[in-house]
Coordinates of C-alpha atoms in Angstrom, one line a residue:
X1 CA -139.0 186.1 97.4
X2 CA -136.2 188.0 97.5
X3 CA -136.0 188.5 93.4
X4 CA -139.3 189.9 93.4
X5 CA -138.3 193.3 96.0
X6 CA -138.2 196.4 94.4
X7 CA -135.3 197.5 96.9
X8 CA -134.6 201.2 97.3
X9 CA -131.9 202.7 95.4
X10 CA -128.6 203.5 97.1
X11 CA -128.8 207.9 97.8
X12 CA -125.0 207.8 98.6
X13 CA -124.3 207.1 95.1
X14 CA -125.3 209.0 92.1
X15 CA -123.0 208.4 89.4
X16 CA -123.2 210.5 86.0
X17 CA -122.0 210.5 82.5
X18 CA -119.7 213.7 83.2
X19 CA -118.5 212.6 86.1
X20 CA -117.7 209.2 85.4
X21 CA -115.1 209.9 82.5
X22 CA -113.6 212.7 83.5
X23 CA -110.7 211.1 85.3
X24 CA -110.4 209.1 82.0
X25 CA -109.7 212.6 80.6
X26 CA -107.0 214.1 82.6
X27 CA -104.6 215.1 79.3
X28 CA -108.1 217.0 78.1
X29 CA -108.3 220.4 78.6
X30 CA -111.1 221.7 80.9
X31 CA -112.4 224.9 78.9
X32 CA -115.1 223.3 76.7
X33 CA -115.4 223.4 73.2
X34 CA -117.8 225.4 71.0
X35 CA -120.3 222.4 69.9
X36 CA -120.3 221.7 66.0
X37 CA -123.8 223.7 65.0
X38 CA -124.3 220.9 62.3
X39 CA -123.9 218.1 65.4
X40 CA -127.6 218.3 67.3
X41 CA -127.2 216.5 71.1
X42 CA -128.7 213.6 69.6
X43 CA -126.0 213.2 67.5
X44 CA -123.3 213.6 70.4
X45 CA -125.5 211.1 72.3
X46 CA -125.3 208.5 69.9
X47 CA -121.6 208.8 69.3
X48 CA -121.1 209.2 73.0
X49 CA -122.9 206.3 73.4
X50 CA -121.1 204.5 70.6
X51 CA -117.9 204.6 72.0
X52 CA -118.7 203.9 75.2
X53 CA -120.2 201.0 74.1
X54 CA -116.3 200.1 72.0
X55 CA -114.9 200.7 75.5
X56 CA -116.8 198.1 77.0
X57 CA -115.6 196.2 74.0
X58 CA -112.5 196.3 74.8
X59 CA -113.1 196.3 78.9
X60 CA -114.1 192.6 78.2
X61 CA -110.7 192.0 76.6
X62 CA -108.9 194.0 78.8
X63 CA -110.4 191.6 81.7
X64 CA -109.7 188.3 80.0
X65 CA -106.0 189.4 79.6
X66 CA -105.7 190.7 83.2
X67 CA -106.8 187.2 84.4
X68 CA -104.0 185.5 82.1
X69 CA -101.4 188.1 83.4
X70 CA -102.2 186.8 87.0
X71 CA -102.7 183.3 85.9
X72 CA -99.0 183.5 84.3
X73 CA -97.6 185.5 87.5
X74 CA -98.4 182.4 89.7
X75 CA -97.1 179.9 87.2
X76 CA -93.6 182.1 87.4
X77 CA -93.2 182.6 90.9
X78 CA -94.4 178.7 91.3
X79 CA -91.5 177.8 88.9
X80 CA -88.7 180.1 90.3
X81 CA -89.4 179.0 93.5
X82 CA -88.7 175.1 92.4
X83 CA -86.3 176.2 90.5
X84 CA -84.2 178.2 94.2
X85 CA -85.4 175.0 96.0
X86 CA -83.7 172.9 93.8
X87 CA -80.5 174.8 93.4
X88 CA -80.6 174.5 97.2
X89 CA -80.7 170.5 97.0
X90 CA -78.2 171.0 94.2
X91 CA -75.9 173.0 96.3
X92 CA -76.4 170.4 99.7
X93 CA -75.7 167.1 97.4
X94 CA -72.4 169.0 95.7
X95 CA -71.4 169.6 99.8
X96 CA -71.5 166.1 100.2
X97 CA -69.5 164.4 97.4
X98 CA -67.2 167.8 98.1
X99 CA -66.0 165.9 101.7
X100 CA -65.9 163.0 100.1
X101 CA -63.2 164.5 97.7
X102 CA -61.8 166.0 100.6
X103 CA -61.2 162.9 102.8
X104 CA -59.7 161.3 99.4
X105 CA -57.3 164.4 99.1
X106 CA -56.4 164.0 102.7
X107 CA -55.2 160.7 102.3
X108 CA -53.6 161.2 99.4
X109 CA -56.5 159.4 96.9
X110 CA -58.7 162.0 95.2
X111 CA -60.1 160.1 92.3
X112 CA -59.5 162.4 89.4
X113 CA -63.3 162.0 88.3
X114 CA -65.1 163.4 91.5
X115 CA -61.9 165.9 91.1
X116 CA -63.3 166.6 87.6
X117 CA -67.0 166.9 88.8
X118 CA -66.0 169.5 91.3
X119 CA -64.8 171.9 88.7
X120 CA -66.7 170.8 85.5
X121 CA -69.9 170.0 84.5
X122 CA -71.2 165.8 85.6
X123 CA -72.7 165.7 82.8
X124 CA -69.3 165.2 80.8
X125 CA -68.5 162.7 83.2
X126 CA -71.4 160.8 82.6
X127 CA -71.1 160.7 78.8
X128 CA -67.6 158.7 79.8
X129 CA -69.3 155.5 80.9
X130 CA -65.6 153.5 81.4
X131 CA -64.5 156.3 84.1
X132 CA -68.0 155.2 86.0
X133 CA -65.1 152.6 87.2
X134 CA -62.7 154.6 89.1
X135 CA -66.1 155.3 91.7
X136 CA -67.0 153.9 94.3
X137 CA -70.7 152.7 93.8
X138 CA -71.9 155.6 96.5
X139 CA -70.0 158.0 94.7
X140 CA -71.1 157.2 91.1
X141 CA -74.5 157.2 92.8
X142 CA -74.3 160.8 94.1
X143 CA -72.8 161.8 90.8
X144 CA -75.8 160.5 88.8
X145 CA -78.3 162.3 91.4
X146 CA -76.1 165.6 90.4
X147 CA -76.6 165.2 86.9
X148 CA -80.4 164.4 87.2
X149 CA -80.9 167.5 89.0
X150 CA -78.8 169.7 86.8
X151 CA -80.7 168.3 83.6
X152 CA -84.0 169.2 85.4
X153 CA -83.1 172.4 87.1
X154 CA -82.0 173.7 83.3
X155 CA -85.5 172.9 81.9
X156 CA -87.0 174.3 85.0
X157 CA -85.4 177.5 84.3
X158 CA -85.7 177.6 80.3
X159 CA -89.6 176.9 81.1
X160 CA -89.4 179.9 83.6
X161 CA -87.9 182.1 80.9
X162 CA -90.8 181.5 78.5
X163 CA -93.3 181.8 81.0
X164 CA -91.4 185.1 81.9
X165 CA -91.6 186.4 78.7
X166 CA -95.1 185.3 78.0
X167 CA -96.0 187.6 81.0
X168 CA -94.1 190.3 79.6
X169 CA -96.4 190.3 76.3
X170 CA -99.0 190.0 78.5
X171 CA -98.3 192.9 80.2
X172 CA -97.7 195.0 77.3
X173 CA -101.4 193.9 76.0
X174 CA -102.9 195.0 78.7
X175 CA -101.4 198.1 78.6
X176 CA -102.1 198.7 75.2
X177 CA -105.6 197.5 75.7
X178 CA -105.8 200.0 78.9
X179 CA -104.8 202.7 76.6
X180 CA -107.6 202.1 74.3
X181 CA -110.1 202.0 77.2
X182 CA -108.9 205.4 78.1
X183 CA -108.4 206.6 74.5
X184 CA -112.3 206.1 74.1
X185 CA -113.4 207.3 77.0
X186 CA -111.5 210.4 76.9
X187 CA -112.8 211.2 73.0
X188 CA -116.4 210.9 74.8
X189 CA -115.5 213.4 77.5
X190 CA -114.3 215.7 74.4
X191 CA -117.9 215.1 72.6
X192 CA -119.6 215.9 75.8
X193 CA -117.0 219.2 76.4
X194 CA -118.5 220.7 72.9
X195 CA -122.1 220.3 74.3
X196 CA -123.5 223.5 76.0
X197 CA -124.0 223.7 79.7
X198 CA -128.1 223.6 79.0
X199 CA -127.6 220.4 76.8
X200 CA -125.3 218.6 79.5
X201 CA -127.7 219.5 82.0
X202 CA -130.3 217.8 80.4
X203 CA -128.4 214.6 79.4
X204 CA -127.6 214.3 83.0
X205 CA -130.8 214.5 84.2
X206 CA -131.8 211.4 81.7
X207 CA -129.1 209.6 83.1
X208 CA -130.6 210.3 86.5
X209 CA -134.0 209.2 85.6
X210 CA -132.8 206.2 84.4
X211 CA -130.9 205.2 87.8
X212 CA -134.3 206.1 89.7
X213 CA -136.1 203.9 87.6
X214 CA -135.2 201.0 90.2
X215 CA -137.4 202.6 92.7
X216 CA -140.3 201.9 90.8
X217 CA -139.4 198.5 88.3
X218 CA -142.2 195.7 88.0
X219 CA -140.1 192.7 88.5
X220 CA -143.8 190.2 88.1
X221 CA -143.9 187.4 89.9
X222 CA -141.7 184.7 88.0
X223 CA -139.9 182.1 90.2
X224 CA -136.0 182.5 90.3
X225 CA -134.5 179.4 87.9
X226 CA -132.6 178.1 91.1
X227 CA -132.2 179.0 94.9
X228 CA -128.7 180.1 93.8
X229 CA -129.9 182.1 91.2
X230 CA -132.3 183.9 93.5
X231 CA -129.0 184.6 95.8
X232 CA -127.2 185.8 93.0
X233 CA -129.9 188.3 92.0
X234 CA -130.2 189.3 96.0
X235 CA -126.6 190.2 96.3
X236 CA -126.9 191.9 92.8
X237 CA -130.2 193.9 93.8
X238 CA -127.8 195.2 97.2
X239 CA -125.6 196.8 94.4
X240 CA -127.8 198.9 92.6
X241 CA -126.2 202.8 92.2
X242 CA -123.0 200.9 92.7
X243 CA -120.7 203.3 89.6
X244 CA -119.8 201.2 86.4
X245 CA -115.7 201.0 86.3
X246 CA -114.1 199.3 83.8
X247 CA -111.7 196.5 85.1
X248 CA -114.0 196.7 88.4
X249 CA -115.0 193.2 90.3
X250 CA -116.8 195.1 93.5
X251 CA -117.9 195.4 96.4
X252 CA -117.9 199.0 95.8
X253 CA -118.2 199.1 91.4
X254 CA -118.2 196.9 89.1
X255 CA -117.9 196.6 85.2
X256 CA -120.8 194.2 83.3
X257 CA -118.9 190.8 84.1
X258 CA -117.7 191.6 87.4
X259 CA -121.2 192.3 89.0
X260 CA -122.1 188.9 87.7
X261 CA -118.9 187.2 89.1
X262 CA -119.5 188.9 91.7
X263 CA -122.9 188.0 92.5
X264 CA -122.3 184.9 92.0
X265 CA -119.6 184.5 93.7
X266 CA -122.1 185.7 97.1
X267 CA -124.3 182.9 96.2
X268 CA -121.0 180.4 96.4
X269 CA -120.9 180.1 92.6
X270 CA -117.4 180.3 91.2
X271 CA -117.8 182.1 88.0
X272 CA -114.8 183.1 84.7
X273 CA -113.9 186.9 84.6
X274 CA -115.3 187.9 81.2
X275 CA -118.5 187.8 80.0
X276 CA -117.9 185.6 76.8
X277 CA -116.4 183.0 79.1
X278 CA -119.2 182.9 81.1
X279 CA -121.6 182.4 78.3
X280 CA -120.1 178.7 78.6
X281 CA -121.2 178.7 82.5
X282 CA -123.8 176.6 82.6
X283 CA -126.9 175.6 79.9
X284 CA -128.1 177.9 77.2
X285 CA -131.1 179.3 77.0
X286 CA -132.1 180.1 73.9
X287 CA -135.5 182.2 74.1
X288 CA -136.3 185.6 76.5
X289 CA -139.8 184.0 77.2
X290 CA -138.0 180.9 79.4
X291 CA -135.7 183.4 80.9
X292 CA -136.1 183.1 84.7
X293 CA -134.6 185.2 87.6
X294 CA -131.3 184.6 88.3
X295 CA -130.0 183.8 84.7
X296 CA -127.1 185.4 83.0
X297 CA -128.1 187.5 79.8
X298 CA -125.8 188.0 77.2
X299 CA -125.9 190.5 74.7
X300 CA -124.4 191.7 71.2
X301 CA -123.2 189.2 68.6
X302 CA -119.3 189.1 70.4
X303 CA -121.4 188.7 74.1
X304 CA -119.3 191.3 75.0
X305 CA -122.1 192.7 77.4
X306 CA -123.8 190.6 80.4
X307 CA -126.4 190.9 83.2
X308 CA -128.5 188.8 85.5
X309 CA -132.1 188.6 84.5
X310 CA -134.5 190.0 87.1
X311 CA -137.9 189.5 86.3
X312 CA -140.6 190.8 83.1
X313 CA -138.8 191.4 80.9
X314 CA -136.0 193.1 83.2
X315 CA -132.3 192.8 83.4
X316 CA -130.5 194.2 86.2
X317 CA -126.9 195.5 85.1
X318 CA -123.7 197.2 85.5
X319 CA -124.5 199.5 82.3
X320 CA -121.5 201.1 80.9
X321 CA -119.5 203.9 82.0
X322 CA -120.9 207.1 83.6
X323 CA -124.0 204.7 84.9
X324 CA -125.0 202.9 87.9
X325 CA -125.9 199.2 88.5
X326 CA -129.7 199.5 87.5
X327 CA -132.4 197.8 86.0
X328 CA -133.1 198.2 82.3
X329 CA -135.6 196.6 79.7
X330 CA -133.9 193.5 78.6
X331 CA -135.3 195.1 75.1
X332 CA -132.6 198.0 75.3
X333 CA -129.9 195.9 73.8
X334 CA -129.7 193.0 71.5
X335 CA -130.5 190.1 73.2
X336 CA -128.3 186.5 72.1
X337 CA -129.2 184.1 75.0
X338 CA -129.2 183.3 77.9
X339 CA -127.2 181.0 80.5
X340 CA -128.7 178.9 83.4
X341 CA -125.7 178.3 86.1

C-alpha cells in the first residue's frame, strides 16, 4: 500500500540547521564568535535545540492568530460592504421622498415634516408621533423605511468599528509574536556563530544523516486507520526534504501543522491551522501501540508539535527549523496521543 513505500528522498532539497536560520538573522553580524571554552558543542546543541523548539512554540501561536486575523479581515470587508450597499439604498429612498418634496414645493405645499426630514435627522420626526398626521400615508411610509435603515446602517457601522479594531490587536499580536519567532531563531544562529567551523561541520553532517534516514525507514506492515488516512500519509510521504518554515502551509515547506493540513487537505479532509486545534479533529487515541498509519500524533504537554504516524513506531514530520520533512522515531519526543480523523 502506499503507507508502507519507503519513497526516495527529494536530492533538490537539502535543508540544514545553518542555512535555515540564517535569514532569520539578518541584524547578526557575519564574523563568528570565539565559542565559550567552558560551552562543549553538546551544550550549544541542546540550547540550540531548546530554542528552536520555544520557536515552534510560539510558531503554533503565531498560526492560530494569523487564521483569526484573516477570519476578522473577511468579517470587515463583509460588513463595510453592507454597510456602502446600504448607504446606497439609503441615498435612492432619500431621492425619492426628495421629489416628492419637490412636487409639494412646486405647488406651493411642502409639508414642513418631509421639509424637516430633508435637512435633519427622521428619527426626530418619528419621536413626534402627532406630526405622523401632516403625511400622507406613502410618505410617512417612506419616512419610517428611512429611519429603519438609518438605525441599522449605524449599528452596522459601530459593529464594523469593533471588528476593525479587533483586527488591529490582531495584527499587532502577530507581529509581536513574529518578532519572537525571529528573536529565537536569530539567538540560535548566534550560538551556532560561536561554534568552530570543524564543530559546525559536523553538526551539519548529523543533520544530514538524519534527513537520509528516509531512504532506508522500516515502516512494517500495519494497515493505514482509513483510506483517507493512507492518502494523507501518500501526499505527506511526496513531501519529504520539503524545508521546515514557520508560518509555512506548502506545497513547497511547511511548519508541523501545515504539512498535516496540508496532507489532509490532498486527501479531501478539511483540517484547523494549529496543531492544538486539530488535536480536537477527530477521536483520540490514547496509546502508541493502537496507533495506525495515517493518524495525527501529538506531542509535548501544550501539543504544540504534530505529525502523521507512518508505520513501527515512525512518525513522519515537518521537524523544526533548519530540518526537512522526514521520518523520525515517534520515541524522539514526548508522545500525548493520538487523533483518528
Amino acid at each position: 500500500m502506499a503507507s508502507h513505500r519507503r519513497p526516495k528522498q527529494p536530492s533538490r532539497t537539502r535543508v540544514t540547521v545553518l542555512t535555515a536560520t540564517a535569514a532569520a538573522a539578518v541584524a547578526l553580524s557575519s564574523q563568528a564568535a570565539q565559542a565559550d571554552p567552558h560551552q562543549s558543542k553538546q551544550d550549544v546543541k541542546s540550547e540550540v535545540d531548546k530554542l528552536y523548539n520555544e520557536a515552534e512554540q510560539a510558531t503554533e501561536k503565531y498560526d492560530g492568530v494569523k487564521e483569526q486575523q484573516d477570519k476578522l479581515q473577511k468579517e470587515v470587508d463583509a460588513l463595510q460592504d453592507k454597510v456602502a450597499r446600504g448607504q446606497g439604498e439609503l441615498n435612492q429612498l432619500r431621492k425619492g421622498l426628495g421629489a416628492v418634496a419637490s412636487g409639494q414645493y412646486r405647488s406651493g405645499s411642502i409639508d414642513p415634516s418631509v421639509q424637516l426630514l430633508l435637512s435633519g435627522d427622521p428619527d426626530t420626526y418619528l419621536e413626534k408621533a402627532a406630526t405622523l398626521d401632516q403625511l400622507s400615508g406613502k410618505q410617512a411610509e417612506q419616512l419610517k423605511t428611512i429611519a429603519d435603515k438609518q438605525r441599522r446602517l449605524a449599528q452596522e457601522r459601530a459593529e464594523a468599528a469593533a471588528k476593525i479594531k479587533d483586527l488591529s490587536d490582531t495584527r499587532k499580536a502577530l507581529g509581536d509574536k513574529k518578532d519572537e519567532i525571529k528573536g529565537k531563531l536569530a539567538k540560535a544562529q548566534q550560538l551556532l556563530n560561536q561554534m568552530t567551523a570543524k564543530e559546525r561541520a559536523a553538526m551539519q553532517a548529523e543533520e544530514n544523516r538524519a534527513n537520509r534516514s528516509n531512504e532506508r525507514v522500516n515502516l512494517g506492515d500495519d494497515v493505514p486507520a482509513s483510506q483517507r488516512g493512507a492518502a494523507a500519509l501518500a501526499a505527506a510521504q511526496s513531501k519529504i526534504g520539503s524545508p521546515y518554515v514557520w508560518g509555512a502551509t506548502g506545497p513547497s515547506s511547511f511548519d508541523c501543522s501545515g504539512l498535516t493540513s496540508w496532507a489532509y487537505a490532498q486527501a479531501g479532509q478539511s483540517l484547523p491551522r494549529t496543531s492544538q486545534q486539530q488535536a480536537n479533529a477527530g477521536t483520540r487515541i490514547g496509546s502508541e501501540s493502537a496507533l495506525k498509519p495515517g493518524d495525527l500524533v501529538l506531542f509535548y504537554g501544550d501539543l504544540h508539535h504534530i505529525g502523521l504516524y507512518a508505520g513501527n513506531g515512525t512518525v513522519l514530520h515537518a521537524p523544526k527549523p533548519g530540518a526537512a520533512v522526514r521520518y523520525e522515531s515517534i520515541n524522539n519526543m514526548p508522545f500525548q496521543f493520538g487523533v483518528r480523523v
